[in-house]
Short mmCIF file of C-alpha atoms in Angstrom, two decimals:
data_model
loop_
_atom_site.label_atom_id
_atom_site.label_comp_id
_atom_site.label_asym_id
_atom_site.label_seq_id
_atom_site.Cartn_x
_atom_site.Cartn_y
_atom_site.Cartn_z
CA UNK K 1 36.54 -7.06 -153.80
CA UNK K 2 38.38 -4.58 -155.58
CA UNK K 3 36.29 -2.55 -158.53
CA UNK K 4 38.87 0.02 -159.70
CA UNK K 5 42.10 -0.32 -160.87
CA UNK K 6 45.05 -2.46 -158.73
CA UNK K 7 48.70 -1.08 -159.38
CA UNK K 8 51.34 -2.57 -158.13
CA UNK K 9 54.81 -2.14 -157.29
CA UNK K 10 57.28 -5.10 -156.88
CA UNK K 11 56.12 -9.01 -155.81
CA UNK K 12 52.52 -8.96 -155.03
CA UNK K 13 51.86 -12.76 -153.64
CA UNK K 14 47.60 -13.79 -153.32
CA UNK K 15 46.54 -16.40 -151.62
CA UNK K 16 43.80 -17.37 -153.06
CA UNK K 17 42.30 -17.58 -157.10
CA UNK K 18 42.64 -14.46 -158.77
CA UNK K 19 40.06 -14.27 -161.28
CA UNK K 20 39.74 -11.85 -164.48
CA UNK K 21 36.81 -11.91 -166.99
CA UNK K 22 38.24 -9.69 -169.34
CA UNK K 23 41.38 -9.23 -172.01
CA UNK K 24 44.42 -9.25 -169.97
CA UNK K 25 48.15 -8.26 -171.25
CA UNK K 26 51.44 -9.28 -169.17
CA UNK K 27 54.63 -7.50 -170.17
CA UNK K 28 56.89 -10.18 -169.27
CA UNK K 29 57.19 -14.02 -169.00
CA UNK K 30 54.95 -15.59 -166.81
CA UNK K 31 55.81 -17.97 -164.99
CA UNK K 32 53.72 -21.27 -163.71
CA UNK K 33 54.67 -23.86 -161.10
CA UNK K 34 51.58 -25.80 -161.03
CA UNK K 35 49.09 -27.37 -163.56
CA UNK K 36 47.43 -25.05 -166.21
CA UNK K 37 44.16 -25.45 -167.32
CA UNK K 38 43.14 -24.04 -170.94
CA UNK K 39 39.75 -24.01 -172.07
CA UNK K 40 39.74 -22.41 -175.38
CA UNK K 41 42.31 -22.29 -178.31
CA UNK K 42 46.09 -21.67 -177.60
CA UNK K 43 48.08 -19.65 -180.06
CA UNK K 44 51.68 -19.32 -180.47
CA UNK K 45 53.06 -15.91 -182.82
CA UNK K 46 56.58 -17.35 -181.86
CA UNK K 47 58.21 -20.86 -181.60
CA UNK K 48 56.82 -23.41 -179.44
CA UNK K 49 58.88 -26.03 -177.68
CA UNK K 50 58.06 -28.99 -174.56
CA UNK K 51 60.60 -29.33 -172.35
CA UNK K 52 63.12 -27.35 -174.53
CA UNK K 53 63.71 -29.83 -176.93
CA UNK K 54 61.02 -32.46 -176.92
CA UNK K 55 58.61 -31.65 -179.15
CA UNK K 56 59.53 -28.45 -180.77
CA UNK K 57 57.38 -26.00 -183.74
CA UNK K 58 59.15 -23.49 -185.83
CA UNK K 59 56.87 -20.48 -185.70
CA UNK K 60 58.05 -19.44 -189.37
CA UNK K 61 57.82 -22.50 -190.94
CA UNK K 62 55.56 -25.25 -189.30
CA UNK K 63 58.47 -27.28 -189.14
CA UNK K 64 58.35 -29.51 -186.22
CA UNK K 65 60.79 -31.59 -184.17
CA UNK K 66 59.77 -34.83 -182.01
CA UNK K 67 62.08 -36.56 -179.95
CA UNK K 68 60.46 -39.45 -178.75
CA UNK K 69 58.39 -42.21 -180.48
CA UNK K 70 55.45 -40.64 -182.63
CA UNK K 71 52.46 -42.86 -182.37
CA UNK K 72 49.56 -42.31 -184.50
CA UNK K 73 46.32 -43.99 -184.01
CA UNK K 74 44.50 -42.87 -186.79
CA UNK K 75 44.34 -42.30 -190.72
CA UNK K 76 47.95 -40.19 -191.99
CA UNK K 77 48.59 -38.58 -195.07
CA UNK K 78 52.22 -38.06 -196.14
CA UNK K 79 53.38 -36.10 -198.76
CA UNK K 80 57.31 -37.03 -198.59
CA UNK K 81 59.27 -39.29 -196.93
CA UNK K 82 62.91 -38.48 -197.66
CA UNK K 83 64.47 -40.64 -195.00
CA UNK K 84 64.12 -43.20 -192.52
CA UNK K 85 62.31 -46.40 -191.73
CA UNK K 86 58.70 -46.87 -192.94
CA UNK K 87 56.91 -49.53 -190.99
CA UNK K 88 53.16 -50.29 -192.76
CA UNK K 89 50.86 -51.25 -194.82
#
């Protein structure tokens, strides 16, 4: 249990879950190997992409880019369809 401050210098590996219940501010990429787990809303100030190109958002437009299949299973509202195929009723 540590109830002061923790500075380190370099790699500093844990073994176990490192918990934090308050704001917390990295100055650098971090970096995940396993699953993550969010429980509360995600927000992006820059662009967001999946697997570099998969499923891309352009943080200063809204624009996005899919490259697979999109399916939709419910009710969809477009405003413009400038190219394509349209399959529907």
């Amino acid at each position: 249990t540590l109830c002061s401050r923790l500075r380190g210098n370099g790699a500093t590996p844990l073994s176990s879950t490192f918990a934090v219940t308050g704001a917390t501010t990295l100055s650098s990429t971090l970096a995940v190997t396993g699953a993550t787990t969010l429980s509360s809303t995600t927000r992006s100030v820059g662009n967001f992409d999946v697997n570099t190109d998969k499923f891309t958002v352009d943080a200063g437009t809204g624009n996005t880019a899919v490259a697979g299949t999109l399916d939709v299973s419910g009710t969809t509202t477009l405003s413009n369809v400038s190219s394509g195929t349209w399959q529907g009723t």
